[in-house]
PDB file of C-alpha atoms in Angstrom:
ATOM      1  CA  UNK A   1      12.280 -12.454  26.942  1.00  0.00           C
ATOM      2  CA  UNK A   2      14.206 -10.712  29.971  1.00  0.00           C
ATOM      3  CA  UNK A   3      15.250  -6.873  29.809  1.00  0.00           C
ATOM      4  CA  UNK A   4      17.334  -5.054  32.640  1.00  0.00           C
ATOM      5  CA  UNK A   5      18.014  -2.198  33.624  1.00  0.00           C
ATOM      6  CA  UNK A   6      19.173  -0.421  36.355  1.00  0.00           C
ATOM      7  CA  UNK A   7      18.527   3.316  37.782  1.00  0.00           C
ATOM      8  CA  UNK A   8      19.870   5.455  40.954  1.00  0.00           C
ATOM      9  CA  UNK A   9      17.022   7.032  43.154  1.00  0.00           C
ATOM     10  CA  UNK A  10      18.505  10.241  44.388  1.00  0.00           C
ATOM     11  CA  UNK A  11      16.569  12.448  47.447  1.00  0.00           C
ATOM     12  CA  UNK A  12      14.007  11.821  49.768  1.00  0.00           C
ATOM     13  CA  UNK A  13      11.277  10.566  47.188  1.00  0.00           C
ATOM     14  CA  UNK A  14      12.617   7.626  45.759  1.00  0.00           C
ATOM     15  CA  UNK A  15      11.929   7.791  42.364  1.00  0.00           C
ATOM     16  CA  UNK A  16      13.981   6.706  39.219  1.00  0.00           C
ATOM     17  CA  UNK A  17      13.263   6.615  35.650  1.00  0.00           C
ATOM     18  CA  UNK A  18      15.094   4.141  32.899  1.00  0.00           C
ATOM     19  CA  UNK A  19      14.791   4.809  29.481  1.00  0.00           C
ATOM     20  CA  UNK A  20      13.943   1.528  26.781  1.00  0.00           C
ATOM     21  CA  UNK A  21      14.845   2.396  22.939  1.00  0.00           C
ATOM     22  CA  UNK A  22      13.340   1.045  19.715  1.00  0.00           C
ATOM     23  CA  UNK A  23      13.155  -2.302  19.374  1.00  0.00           C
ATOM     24  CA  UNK A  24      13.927  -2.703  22.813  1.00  0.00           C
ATOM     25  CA  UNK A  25      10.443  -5.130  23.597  1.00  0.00           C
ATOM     26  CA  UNK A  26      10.058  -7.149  20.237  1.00  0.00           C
ATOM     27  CA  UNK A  27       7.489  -8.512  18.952  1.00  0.00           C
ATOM     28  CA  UNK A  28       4.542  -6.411  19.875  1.00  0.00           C
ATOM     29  CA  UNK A  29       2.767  -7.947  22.369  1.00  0.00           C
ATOM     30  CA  UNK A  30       2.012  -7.046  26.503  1.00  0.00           C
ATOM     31  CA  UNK A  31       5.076  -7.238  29.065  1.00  0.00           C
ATOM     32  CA  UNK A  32       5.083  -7.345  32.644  1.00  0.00           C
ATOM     33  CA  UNK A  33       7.668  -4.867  34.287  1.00  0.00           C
ATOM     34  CA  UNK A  34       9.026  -5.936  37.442  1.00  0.00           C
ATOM     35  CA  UNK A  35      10.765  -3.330  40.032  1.00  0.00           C
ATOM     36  CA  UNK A  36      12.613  -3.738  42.592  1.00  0.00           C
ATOM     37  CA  UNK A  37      14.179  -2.101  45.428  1.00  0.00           C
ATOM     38  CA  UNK A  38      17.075  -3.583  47.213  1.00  0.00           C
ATOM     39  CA  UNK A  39      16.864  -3.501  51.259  1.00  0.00           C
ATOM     40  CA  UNK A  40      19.153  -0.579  52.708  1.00  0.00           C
ATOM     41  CA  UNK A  41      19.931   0.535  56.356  1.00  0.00           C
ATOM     42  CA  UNK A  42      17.125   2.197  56.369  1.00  0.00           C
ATOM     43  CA  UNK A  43      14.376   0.082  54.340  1.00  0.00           C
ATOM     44  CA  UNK A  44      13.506  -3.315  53.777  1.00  0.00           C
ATOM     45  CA  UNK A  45      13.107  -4.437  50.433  1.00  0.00           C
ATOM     46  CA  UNK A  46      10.335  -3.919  47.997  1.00  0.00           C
ATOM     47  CA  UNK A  47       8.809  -5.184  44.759  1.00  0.00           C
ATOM     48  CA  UNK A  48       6.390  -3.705  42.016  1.00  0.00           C
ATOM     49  CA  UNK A  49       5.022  -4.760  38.720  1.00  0.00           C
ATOM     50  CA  UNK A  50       3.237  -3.173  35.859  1.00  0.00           C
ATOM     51  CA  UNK A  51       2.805  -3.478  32.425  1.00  0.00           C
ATOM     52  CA  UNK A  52       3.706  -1.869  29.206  1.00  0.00           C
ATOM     53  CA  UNK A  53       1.778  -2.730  25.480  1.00  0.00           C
ATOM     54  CA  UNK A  54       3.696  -2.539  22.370  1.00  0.00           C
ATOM     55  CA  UNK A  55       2.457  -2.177  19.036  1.00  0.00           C
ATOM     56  CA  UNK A  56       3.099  -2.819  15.307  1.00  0.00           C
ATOM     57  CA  UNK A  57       4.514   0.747  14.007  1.00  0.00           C
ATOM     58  CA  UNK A  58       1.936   1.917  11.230  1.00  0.00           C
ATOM     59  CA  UNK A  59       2.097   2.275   7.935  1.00  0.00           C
ATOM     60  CA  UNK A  60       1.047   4.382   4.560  1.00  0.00           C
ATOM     61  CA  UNK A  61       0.830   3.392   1.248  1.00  0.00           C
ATOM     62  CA  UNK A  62       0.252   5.699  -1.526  1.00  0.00           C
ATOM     63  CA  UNK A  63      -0.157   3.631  -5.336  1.00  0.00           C
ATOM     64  CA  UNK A  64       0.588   5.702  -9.084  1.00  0.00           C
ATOM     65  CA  UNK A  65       0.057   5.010 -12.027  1.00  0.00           C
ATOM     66  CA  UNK A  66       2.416   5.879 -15.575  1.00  0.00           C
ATOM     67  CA  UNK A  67       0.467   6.518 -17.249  1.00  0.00           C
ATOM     68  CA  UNK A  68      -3.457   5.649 -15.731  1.00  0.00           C
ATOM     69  CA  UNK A  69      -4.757   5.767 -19.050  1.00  0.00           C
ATOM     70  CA  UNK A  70      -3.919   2.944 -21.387  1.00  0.00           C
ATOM     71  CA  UNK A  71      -5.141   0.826 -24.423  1.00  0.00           C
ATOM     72  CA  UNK A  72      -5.182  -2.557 -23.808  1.00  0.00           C
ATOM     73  CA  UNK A  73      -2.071  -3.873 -26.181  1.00  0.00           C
ATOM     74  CA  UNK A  74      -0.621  -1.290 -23.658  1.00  0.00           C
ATOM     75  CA  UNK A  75       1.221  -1.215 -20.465  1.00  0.00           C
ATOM     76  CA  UNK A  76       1.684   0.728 -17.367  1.00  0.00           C
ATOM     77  CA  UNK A  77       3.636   0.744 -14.282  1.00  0.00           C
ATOM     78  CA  UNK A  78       2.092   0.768 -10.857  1.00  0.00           C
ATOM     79  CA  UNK A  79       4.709   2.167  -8.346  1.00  0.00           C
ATOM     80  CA  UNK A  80       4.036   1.655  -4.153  1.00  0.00           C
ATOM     81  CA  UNK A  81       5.294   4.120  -1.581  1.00  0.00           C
ATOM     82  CA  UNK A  82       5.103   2.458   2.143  1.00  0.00           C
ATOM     83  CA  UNK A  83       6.313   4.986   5.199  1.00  0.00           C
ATOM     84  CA  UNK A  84       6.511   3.919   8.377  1.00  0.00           C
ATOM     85  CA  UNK A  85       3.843   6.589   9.914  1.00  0.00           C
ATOM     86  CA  UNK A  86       5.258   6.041  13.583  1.00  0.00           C
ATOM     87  CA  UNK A  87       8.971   5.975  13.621  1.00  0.00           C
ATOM     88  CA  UNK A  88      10.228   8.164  10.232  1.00  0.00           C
ATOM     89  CA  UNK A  89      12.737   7.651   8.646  1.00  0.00           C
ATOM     90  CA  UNK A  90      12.702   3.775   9.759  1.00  0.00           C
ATOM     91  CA  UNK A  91      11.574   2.864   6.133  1.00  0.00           C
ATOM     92  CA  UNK A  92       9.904  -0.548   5.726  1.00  0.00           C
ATOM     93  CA  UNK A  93      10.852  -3.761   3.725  1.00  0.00           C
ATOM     94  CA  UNK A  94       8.676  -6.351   2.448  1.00  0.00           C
ATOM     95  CA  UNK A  95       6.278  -6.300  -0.552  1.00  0.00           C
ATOM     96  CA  UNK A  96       3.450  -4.866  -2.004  1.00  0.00           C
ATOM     97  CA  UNK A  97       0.969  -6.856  -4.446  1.00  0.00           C
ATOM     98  CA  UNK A  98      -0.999  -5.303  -6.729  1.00  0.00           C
ATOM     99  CA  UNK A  99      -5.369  -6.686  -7.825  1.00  0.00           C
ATOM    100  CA  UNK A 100      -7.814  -5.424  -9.782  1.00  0.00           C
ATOM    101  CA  UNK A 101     -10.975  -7.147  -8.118  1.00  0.00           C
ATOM    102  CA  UNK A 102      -9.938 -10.255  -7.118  1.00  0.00           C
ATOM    103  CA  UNK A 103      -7.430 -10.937  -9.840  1.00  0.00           C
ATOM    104  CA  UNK A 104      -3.552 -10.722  -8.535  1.00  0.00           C
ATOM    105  CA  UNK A 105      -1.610  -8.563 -10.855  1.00  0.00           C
ATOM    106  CA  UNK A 106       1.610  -8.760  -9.462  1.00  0.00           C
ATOM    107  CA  UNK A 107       3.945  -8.148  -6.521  1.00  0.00           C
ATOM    108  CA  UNK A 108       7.087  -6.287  -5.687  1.00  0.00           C
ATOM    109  CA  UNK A 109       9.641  -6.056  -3.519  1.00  0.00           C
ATOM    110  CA  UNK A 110      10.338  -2.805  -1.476  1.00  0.00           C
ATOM    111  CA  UNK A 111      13.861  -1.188  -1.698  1.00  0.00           C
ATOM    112  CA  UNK A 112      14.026   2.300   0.526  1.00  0.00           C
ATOM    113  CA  UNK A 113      10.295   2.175   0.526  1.00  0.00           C
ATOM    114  CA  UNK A 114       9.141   2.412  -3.101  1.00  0.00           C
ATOM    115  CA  UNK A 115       8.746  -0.459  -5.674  1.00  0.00           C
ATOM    116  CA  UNK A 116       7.327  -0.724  -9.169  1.00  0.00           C
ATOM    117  CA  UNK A 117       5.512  -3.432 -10.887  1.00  0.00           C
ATOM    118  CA  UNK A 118       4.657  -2.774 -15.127  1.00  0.00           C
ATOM    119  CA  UNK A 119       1.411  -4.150 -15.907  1.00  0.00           C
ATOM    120  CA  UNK A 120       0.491  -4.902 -19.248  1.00  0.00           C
ATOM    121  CA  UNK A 121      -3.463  -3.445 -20.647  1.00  0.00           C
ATOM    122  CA  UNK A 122      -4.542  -7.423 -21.170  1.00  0.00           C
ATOM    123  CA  UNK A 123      -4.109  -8.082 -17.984  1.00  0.00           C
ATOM    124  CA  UNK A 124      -7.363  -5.171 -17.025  1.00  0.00           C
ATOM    125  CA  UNK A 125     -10.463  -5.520 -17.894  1.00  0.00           C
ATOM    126  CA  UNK A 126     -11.289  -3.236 -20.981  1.00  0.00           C
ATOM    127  CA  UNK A 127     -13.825  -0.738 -21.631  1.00  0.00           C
ATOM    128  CA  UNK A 128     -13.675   0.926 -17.960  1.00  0.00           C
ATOM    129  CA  UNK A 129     -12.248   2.802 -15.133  1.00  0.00           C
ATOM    130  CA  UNK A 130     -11.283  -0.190 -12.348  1.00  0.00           C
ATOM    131  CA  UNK A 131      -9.525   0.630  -9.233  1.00  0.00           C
ATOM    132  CA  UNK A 132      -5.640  -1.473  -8.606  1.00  0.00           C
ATOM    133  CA  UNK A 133      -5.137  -1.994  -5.065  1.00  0.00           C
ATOM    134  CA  UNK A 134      -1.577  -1.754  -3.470  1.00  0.00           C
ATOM    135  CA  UNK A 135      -1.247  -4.173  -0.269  1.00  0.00           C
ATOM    136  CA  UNK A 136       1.315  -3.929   1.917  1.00  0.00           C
ATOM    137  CA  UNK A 137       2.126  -7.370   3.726  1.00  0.00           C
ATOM    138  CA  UNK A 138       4.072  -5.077   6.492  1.00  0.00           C
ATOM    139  CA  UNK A 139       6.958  -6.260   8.557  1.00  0.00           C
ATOM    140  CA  UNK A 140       6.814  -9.226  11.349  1.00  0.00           C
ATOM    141  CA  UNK A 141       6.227  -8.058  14.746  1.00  0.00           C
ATOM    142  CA  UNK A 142       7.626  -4.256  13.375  1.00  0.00           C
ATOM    143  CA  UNK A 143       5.125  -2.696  10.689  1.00  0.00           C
ATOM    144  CA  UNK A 144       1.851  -3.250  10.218  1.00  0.00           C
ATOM    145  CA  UNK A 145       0.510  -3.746   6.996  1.00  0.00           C
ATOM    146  CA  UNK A 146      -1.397  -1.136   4.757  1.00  0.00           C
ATOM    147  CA  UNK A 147      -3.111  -0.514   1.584  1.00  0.00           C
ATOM    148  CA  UNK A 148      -3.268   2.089  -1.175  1.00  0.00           C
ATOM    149  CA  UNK A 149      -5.559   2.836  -4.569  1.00  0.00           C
ATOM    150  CA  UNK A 150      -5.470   4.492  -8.121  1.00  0.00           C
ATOM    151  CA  UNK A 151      -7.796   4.230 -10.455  1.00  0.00           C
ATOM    152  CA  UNK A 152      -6.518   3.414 -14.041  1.00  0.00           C
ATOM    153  CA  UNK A 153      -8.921   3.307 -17.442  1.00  0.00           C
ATOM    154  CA  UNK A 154      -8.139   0.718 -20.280  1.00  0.00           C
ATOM    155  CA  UNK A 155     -10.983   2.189 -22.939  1.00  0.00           C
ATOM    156  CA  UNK A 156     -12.505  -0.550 -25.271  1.00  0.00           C
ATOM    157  CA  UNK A 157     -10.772  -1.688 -28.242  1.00  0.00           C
ATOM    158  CA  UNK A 158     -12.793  -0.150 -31.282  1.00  0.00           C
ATOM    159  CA  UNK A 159     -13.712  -2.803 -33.547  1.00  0.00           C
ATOM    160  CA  UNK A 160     -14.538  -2.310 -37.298  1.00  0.00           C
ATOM    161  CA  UNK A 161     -16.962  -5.278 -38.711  1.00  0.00           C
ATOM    162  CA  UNK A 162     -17.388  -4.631 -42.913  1.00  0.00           C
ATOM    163  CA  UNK A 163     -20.951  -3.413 -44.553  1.00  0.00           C
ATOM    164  CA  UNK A 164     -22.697  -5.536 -46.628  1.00  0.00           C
ATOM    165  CA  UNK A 165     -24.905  -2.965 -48.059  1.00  0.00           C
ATOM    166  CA  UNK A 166     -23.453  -0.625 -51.121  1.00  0.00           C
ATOM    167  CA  UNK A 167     -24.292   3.015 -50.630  1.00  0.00           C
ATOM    168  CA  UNK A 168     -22.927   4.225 -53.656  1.00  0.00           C
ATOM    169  CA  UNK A 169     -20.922   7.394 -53.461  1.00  0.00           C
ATOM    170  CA  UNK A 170     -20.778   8.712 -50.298  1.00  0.00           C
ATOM    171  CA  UNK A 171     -19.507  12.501 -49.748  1.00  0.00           C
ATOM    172  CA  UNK A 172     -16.479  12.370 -46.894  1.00  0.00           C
ATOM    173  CA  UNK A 173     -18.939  13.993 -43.779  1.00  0.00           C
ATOM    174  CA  UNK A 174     -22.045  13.348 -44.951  1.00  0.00           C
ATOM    175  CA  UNK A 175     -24.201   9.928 -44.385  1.00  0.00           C
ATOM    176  CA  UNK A 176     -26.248   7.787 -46.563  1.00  0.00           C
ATOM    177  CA  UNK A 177     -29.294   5.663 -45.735  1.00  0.00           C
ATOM    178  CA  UNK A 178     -30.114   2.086 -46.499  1.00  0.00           C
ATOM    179  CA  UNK A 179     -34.074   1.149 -46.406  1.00  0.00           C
ATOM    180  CA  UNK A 180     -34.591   2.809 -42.765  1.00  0.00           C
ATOM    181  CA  UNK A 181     -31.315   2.635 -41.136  1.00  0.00           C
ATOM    182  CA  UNK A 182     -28.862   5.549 -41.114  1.00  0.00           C
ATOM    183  CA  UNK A 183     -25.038   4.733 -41.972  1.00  0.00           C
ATOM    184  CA  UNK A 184     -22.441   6.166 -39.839  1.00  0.00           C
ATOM    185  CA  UNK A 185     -21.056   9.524 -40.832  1.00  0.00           C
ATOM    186  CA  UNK A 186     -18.274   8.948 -42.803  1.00  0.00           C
ATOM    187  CA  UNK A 187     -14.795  11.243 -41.312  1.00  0.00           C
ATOM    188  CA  UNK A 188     -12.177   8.905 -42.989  1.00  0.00           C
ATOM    189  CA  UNK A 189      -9.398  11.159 -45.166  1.00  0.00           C
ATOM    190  CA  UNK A 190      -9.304   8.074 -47.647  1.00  0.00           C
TER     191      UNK A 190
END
């Protein structure tokens, strides 16, 4: 890929400066600048070269949770903000996919920087705190990628298994033994 440009030295010391925008050297990778000076009536002609690196433009993402505390016939939605750290307001494109673990919840699309995925509880794992990861895939040869956490709980499903055991009349707050084991105290209103 060829770029060029050209600038007037003025004076005694020759020196010029040229100015390359965004975007100018795509993708990131090293290129070899060339510079020349055409012959005059008072010097012959001469050549230099350097280089110049570019780079992906960082990123951030930050990853919520509405709400981060659900049962697990629930659901929740997991929202992704990317910024481009280097060049603001250039906002990045491209998607964001959302795991628990190793387990892929999801994906979205970006659209000015922020999408949202909803999540459903029975898709966690129940009965703890896990941490969903936001990935950013970044941008080809533009943005590099970038990652974000929350942490969301999906507490246990309470399960209620019958007694087999008949402890007579039981006073609402109070407990009742059977043999040597201790019933649970009783805080039903019916």
């Amino acid at each position: 890929q060829r770029h060029q440009k050209t600038c007037t030295a003025t004076g005694d010391v020759n020196n010029c400066t040229t100015t390359y925008h965004d975007r100018s050297f795509q993708p990131q990778g090293t290129y070899t600048i060339i510079v020349t000076f055409a012959a005059d009536e008072n010097y012959a002609q001469a050549v230099g070269n350097g280089t110049l690196t570019v780079t992906l433009d960082t990123s951030s993402t930050t990853v919520t949770a509405t709400p981060d505390n659900i049962n697990p016939s629930g659901s929740t939605t997991l929202t992704a903000t990317v910024v481009n750290t280097d060049h603001e307001p250039n906002v990045p494109s491209g998607t964001v996919a959302f795991t628990v673990g190793s387990t892929h919840l999801g994906s979205c699309t970006l659209a000015a920087g922020t999408c949202s995925l909803l999540v459903q509880g029975s898709q966690l794992p129940a009965g703890r705190e896990d941490t969903i990861t936001g990935t950013y895939s970044g941008l080809s040869g533009e943005i590099a990628g970038s990652s974000g956490t929350v942490l969301l709980t999906v507490p246990a499903d309470i399960v209620f298994t019958s007694v087999s055991h008949n402890f007579g009349t039981v006073p609402l707050g109070s407990s009742a033994t059977y043999g040597d084991r201790k019933s649970t105290r009783l805080n039903s209103s019916h």
